[in-house]
Tab-separated table of C-alpha atoms and ligand atoms in Angstrom:
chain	number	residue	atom	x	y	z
A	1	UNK	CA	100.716	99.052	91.956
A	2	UNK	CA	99.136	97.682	95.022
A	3	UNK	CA	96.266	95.439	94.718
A	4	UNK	CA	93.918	95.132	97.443
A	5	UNK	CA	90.910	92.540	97.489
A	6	UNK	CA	88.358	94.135	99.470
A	7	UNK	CA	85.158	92.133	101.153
A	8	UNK	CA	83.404	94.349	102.952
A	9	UNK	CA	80.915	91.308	104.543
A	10	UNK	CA	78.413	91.472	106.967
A	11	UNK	CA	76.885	93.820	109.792
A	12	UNK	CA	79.027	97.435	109.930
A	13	UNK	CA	82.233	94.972	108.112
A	14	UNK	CA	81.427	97.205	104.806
A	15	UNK	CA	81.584	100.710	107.043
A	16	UNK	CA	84.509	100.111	108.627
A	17	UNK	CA	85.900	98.925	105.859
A	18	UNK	CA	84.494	102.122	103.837
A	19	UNK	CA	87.092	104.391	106.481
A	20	UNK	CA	89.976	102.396	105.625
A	21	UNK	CA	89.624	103.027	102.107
A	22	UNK	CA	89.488	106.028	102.815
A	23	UNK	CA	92.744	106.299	104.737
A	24	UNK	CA	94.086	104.048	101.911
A	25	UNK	CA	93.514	106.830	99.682
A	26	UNK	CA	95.156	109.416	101.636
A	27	UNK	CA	98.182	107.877	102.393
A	28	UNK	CA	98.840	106.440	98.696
A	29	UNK	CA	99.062	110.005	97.971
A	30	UNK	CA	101.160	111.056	100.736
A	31	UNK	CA	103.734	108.441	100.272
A	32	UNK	CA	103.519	108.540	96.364
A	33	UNK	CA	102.332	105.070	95.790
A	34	UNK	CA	99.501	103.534	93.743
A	35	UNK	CA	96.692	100.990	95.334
A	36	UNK	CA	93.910	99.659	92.998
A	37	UNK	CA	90.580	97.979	95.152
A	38	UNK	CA	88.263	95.292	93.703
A	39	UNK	CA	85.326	95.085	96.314
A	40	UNK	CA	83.763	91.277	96.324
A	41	UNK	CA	80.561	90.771	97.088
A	42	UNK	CA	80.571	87.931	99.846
A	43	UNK	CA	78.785	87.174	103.085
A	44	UNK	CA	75.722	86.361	104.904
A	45	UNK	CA	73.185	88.682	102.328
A	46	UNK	CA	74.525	87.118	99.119
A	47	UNK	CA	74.707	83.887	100.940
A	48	UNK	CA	70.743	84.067	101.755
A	49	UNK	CA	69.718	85.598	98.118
A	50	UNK	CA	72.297	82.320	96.292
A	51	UNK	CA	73.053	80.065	98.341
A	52	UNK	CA	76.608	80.327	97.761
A	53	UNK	CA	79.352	81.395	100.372
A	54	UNK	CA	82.505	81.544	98.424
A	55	UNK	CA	82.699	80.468	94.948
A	56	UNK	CA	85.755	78.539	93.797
A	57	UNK	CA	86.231	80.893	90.731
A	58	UNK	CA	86.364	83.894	93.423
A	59	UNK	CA	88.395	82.109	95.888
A	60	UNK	CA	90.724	81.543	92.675
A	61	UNK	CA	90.604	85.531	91.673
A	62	UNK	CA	91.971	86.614	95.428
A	63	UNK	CA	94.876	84.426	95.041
A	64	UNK	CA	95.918	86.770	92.614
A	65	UNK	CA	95.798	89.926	94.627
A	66	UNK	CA	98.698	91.382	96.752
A	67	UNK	CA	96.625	91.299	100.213
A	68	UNK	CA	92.919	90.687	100.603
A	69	UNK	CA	91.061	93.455	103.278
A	70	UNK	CA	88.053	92.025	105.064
A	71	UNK	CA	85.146	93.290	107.252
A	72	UNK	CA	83.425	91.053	109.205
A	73	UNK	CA	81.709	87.526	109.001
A	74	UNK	CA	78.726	86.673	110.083
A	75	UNK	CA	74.905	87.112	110.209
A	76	UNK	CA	72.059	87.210	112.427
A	77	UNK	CA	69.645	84.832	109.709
A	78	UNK	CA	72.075	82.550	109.299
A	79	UNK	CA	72.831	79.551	111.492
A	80	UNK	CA	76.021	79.505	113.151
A	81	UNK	CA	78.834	77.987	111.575
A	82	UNK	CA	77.926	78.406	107.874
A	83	UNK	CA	79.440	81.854	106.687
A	84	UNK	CA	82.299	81.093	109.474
A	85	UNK	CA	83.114	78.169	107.850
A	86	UNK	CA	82.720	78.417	104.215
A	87	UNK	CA	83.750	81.909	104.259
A	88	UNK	CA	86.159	83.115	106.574
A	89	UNK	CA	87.800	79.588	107.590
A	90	UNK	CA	87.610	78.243	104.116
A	91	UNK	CA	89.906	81.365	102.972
A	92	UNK	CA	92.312	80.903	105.651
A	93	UNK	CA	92.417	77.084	105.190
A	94	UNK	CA	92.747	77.234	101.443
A	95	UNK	CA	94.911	80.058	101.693
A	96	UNK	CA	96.772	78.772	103.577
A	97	UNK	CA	97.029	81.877	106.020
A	98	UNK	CA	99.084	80.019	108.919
A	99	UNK	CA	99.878	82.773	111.166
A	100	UNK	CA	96.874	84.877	113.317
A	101	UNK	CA	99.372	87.911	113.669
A	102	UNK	CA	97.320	90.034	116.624
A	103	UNK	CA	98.891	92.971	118.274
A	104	UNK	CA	97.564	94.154	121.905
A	105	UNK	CA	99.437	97.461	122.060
A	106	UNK	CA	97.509	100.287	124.531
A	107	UNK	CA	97.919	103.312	122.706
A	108	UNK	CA	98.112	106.780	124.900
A	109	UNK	CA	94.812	108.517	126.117
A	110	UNK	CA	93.042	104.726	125.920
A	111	UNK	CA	90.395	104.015	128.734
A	112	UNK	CA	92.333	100.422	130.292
A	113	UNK	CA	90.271	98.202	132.497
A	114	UNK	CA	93.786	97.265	134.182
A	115	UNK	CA	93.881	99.515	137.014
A	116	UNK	CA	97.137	101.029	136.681
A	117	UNK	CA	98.489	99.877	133.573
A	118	UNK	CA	100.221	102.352	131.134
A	119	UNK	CA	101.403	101.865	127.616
A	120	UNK	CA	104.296	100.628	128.685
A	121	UNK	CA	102.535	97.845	130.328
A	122	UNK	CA	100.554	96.840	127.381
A	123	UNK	CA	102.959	96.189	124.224
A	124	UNK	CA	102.870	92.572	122.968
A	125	UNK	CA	101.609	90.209	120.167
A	126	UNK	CA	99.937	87.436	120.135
A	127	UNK	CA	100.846	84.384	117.144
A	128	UNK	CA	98.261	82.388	116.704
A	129	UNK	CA	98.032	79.334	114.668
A	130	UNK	CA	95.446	79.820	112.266
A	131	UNK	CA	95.289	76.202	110.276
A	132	UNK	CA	95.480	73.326	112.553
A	133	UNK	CA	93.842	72.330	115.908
A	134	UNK	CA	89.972	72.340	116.467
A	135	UNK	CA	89.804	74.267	113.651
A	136	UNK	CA	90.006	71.615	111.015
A	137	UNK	CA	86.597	70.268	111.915
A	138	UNK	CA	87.732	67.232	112.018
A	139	UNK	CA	85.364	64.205	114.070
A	140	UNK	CA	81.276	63.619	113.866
A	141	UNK	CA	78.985	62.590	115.571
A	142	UNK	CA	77.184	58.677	116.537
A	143	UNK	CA	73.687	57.807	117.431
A	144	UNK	CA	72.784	61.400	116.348
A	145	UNK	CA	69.756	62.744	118.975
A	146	UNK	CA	69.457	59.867	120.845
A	147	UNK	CA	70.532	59.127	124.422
A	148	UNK	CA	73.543	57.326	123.201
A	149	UNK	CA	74.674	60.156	121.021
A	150	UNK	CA	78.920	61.031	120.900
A	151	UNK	CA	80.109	64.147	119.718
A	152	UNK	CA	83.985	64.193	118.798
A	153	UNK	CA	86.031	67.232	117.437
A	154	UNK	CA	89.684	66.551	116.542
A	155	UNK	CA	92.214	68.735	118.038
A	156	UNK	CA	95.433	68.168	115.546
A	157	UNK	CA	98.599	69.442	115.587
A	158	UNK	CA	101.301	68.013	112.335
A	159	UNK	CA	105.179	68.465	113.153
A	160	UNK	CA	104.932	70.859	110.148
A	161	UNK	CA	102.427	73.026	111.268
A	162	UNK	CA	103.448	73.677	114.422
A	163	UNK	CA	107.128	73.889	113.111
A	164	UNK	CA	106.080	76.855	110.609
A	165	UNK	CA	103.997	78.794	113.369
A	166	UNK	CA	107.082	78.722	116.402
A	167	UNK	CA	109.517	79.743	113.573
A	168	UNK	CA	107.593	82.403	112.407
A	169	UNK	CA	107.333	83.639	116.453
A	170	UNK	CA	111.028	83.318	116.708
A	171	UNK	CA	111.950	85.202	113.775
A	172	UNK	CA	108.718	88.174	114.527
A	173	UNK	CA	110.856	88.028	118.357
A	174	UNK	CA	113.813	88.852	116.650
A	175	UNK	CA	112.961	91.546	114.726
A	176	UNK	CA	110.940	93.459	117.171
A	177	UNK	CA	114.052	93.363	119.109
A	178	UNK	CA	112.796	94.571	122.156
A	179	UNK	CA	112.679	92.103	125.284
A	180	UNK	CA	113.286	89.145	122.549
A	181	UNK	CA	111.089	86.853	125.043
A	182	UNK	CA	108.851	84.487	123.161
A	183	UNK	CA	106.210	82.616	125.381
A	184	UNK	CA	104.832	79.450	124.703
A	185	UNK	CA	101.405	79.394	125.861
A	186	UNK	CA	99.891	75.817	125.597
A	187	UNK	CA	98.356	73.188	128.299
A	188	UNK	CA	100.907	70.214	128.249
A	189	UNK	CA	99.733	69.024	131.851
A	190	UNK	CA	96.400	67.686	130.049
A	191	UNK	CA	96.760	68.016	126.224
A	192	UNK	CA	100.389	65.520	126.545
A	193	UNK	CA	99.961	64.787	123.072
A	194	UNK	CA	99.279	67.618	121.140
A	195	UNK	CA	100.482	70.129	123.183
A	196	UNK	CA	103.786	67.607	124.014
A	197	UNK	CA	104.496	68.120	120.233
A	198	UNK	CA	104.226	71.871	120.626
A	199	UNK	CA	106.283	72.155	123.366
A	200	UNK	CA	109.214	70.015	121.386
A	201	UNK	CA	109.092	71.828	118.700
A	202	UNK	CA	109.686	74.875	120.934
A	203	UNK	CA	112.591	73.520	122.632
A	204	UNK	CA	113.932	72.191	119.511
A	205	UNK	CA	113.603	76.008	117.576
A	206	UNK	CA	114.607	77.472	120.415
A	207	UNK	CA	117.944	76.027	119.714
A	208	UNK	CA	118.780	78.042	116.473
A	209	UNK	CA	117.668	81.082	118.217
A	210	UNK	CA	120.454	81.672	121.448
A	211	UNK	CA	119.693	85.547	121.680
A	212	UNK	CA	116.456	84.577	122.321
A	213	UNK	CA	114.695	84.389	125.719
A	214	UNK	CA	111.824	81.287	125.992
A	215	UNK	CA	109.183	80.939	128.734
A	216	UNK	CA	106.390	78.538	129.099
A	217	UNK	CA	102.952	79.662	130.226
A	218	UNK	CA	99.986	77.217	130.676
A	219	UNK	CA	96.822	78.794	129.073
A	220	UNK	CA	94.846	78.993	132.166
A	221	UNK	CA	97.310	80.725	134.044
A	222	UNK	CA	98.270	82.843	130.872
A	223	UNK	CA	94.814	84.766	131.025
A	224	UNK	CA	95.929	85.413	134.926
A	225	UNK	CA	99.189	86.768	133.591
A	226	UNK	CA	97.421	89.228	131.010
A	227	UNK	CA	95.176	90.967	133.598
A	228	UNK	CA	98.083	91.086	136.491
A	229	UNK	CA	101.027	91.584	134.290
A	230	UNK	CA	101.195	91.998	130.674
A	231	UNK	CA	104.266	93.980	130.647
A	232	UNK	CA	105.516	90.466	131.062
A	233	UNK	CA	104.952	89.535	127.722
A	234	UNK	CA	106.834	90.509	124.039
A	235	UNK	CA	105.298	87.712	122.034
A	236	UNK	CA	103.066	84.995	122.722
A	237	UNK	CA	103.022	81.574	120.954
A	238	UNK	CA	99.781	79.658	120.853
A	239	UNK	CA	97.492	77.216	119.398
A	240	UNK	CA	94.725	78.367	116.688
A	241	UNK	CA	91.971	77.700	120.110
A	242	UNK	CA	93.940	79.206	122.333
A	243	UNK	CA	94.638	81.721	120.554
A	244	UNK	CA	91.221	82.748	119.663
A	245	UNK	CA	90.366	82.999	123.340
A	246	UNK	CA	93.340	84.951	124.333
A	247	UNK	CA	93.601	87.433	121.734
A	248	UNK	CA	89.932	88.843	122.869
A	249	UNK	CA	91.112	88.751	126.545
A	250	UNK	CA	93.842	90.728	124.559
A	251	UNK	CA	91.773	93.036	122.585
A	252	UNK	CA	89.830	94.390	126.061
A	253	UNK	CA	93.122	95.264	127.794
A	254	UNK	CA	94.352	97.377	125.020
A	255	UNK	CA	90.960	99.246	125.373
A	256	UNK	CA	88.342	97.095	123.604
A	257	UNK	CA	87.102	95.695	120.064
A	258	UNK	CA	86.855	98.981	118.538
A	259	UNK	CA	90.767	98.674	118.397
A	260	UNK	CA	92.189	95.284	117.757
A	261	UNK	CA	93.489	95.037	114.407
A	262	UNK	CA	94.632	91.593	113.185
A	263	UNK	CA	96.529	89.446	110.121
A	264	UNK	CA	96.063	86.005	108.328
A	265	UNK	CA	99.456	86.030	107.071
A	266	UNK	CA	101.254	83.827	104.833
A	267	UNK	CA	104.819	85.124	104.833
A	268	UNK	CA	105.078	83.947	100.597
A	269	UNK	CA	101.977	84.404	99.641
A	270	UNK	CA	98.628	87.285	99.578
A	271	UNK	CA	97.973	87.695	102.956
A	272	UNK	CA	94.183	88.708	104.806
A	273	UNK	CA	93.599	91.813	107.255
A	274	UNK	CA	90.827	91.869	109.181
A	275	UNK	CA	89.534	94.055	112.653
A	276	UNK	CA	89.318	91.077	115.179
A	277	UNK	CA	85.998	91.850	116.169
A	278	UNK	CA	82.690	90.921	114.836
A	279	UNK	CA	79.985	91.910	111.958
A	280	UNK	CA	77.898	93.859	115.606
A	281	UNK	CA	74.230	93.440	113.778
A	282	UNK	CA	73.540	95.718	116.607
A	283	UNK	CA	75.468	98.844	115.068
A	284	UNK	CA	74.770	98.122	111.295
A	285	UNK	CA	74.099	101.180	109.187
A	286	UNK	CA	73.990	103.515	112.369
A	287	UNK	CA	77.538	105.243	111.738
A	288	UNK	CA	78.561	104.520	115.307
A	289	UNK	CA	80.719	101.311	114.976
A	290	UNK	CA	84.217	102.454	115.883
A	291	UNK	CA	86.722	101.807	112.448
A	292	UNK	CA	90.319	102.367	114.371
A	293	UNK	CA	90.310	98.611	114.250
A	294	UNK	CA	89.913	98.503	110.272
A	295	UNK	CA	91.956	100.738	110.118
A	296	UNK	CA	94.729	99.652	111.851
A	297	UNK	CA	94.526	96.171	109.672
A	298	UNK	CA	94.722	98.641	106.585
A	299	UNK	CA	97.954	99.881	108.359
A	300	UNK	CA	99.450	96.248	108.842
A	301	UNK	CA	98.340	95.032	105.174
A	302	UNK	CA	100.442	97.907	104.118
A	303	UNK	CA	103.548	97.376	106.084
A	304	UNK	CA	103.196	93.277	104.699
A	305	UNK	CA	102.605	94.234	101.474
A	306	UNK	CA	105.950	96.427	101.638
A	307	UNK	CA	105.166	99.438	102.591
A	308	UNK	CA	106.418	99.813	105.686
A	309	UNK	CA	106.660	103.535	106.051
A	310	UNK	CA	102.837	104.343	105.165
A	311	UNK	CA	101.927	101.613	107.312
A	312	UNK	CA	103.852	103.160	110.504
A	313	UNK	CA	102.369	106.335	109.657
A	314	UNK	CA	98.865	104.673	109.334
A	315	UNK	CA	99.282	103.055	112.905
A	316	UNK	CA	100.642	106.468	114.095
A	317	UNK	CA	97.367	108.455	113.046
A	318	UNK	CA	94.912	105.481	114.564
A	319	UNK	CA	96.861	105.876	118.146
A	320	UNK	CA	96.421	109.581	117.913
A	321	UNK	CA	92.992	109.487	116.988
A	322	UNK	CA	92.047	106.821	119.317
A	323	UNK	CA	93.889	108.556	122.353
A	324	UNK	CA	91.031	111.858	121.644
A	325	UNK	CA	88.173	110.089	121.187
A	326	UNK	CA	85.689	109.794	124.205
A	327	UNK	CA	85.694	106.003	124.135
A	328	UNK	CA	86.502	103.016	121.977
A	329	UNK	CA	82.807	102.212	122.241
A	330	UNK	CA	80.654	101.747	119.403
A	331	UNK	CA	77.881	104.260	120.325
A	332	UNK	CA	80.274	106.464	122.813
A	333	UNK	CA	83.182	107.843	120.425
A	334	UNK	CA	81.634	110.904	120.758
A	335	UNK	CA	81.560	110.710	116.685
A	336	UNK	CA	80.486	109.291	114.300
A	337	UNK	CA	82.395	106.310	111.907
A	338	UNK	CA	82.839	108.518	108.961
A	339	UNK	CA	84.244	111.638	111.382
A	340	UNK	CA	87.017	108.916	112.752
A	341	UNK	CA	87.837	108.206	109.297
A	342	UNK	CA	88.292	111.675	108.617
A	343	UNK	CA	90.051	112.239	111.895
A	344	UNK	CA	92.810	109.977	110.758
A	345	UNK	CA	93.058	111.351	107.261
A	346	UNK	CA	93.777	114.286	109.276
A	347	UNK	CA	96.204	113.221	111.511
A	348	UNK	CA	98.277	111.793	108.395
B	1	LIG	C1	88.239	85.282	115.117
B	1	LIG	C2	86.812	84.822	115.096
B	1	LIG	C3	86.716	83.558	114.256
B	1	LIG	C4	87.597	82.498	114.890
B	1	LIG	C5	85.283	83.039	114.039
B	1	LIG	C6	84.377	84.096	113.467
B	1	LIG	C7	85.254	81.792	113.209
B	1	LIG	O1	86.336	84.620	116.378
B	1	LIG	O2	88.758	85.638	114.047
B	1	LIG	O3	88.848	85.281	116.186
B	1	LIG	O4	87.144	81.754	115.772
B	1	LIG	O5	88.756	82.419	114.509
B	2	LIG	MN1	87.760	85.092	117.911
């Protein structure tokens, strides 16, 4: 039996969310296994009716679940920061979810804004750190709202953390086994601390791994590299900031938010799935919020969680379906949420 924790969240997070499910159900009884859902109520609404973001006793009941699937964070009424940090951060953190596992794979029929770039051109992943760095919102402030006022935010990188993360990209290039090339994308001409650790660590992994390939990209010139070339890459290594940035320059080249699909893995322990994009207030409770990329999180939790097959099969219907549709676009599928849902129930 599969357990799934399920926190729908803010904005459209609970209808996307609402099609995976969906396609959950399908598949478990296509591929003859079982998967139980316990929905948690969490996000911006409950955080404005009681004050509280994420309870210790419910942080405490998703450790015991075999993968947690999650909607979106964040809301319009509440200030920045709050439901970003106590929510989604805090679970990651405490978690202890050190790998940002984010695909950027342009599935046939897509709209690219690459001119000229086919699916062959657009087939990598991104591994992002998702526990160190600016992230651990570490520093303060001085002389708060005056003239003298200093603002510092830590940007930290531990031997072990970054030791963990360029394994796990190592061993991820291995198995896809296709150009086994992992790039290290970092900024060691200016960060020649923290990013002179990272690049170390590389060199000293790199080591274990002979059939592997290594190449070096500086960040800036990485974003260059990901609008002129992507076929370049097979998977990218990078730092939790980085990495944020990157993986939405990745998301629009494999034909927008609607599709990017992402995981907060812990390779021992339950694991979060997530669409990379956000809770779009905008699109709330119209139906026209595009749930490929929920979907295609459902399709990685399940090939984590050990089913590999429905997962593969899950992935398979989203490219299909998102090949037909008239656009990624929330507002332009030329559907509705529910009828992509049911579109990929379908194509299972
Ligand atoms: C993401 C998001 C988050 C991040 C925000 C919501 C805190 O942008 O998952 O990429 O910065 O990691
Ligand atoms: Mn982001």
């Amino acid at each position: 039996m599969l357990k799934i924790a399920v926190i729908g969240g803010d904005g459209t997070g609970p209808e996307v969310v609402r099609e995976g499910l969906k396609v959950l159900e399908r598949i478990a009884k296509l591929e003859k296994f079982k998967a139980q859902t316990t929905e948690f109520d969490l996000g911006g609404e409950k955080f404005l009716k009681t004050g509280e973001v994420l309870p210790d006793e419910t942080l405490e009941a998703l450790k015991k679940f075999d993968a947690i699937y999650l909607g979106a964070v964040g809301h319009p009424d509440v200030p920045p920061g709050i439901l970003e940090k106590g929510l989604l951060l805090r679970l990651r953190f405490e978690l202890d979810l050190y790998i940002n596992l984010r695909p950027v794979k342009l599935y046939p029929g897509v709209d690219c804004p690459l001119k000229d770039k086919k699916p062959e051109d657009i087939d990598f992943v991104i591994v992002r750190e998702n526990t160190e760095d600016l992230y651990v919102g570490m520093g303060g402030f001085a002389h708060k709202n005056t003239k003298q006022e200093v603002a510092t935010q830590v940007m930290l990188s531990t031997y072990f953390g970054v030791e963990r993360c360029v394994r796990y990209a190592f061993e991820l290039t291995r198995k896809r086994n296709r150009k086994k090339l992992l790039t290290l994308v970092a900024k060691t001409n200016v960060l020649t601390y923290a990013h002179d650790l990272w690049w170390r660590v590389f060199k000293e992994i790199a080591t274990e791994y002979p059939d592997i390939k290594t190449d070096y990209n500086h960040v800036d010139a990485c974003c260059m590299w990901m609008v002129k070339n992507p076929e370049f890459y097979d998977v990218v290594v990078t730092t939790n900031m980085f990495g944020d940035i990157i993986t939405d320059l990745g998301a629009m080249i494999q034909g927008g938010m609607g599709i990017a699909a992402g995981g907060n893995i812990h390779p021992s322990k339950v694991s979060m799935f997530e669409p990379i994009g956000g809770s779009a207030p905008k699109y709330t409770g119209k139906n026209q919020i595009n749930p490929l990329a929920a979907i295609g999180a459902l399709g990685m939790l399940l090939e984590h969680t050990g089913h590999e097959k429905a997962g593969r099969r899950v992935e398979k219907a989203v490219a299909k379906v998102a090949g037909e549709l008239e656009s990624l676009s929330a507002g332009k599928m030329g559907c509705t949420t529910t009828e992509v849902g049911d579109r990929v129930c379908e194509a299972l």
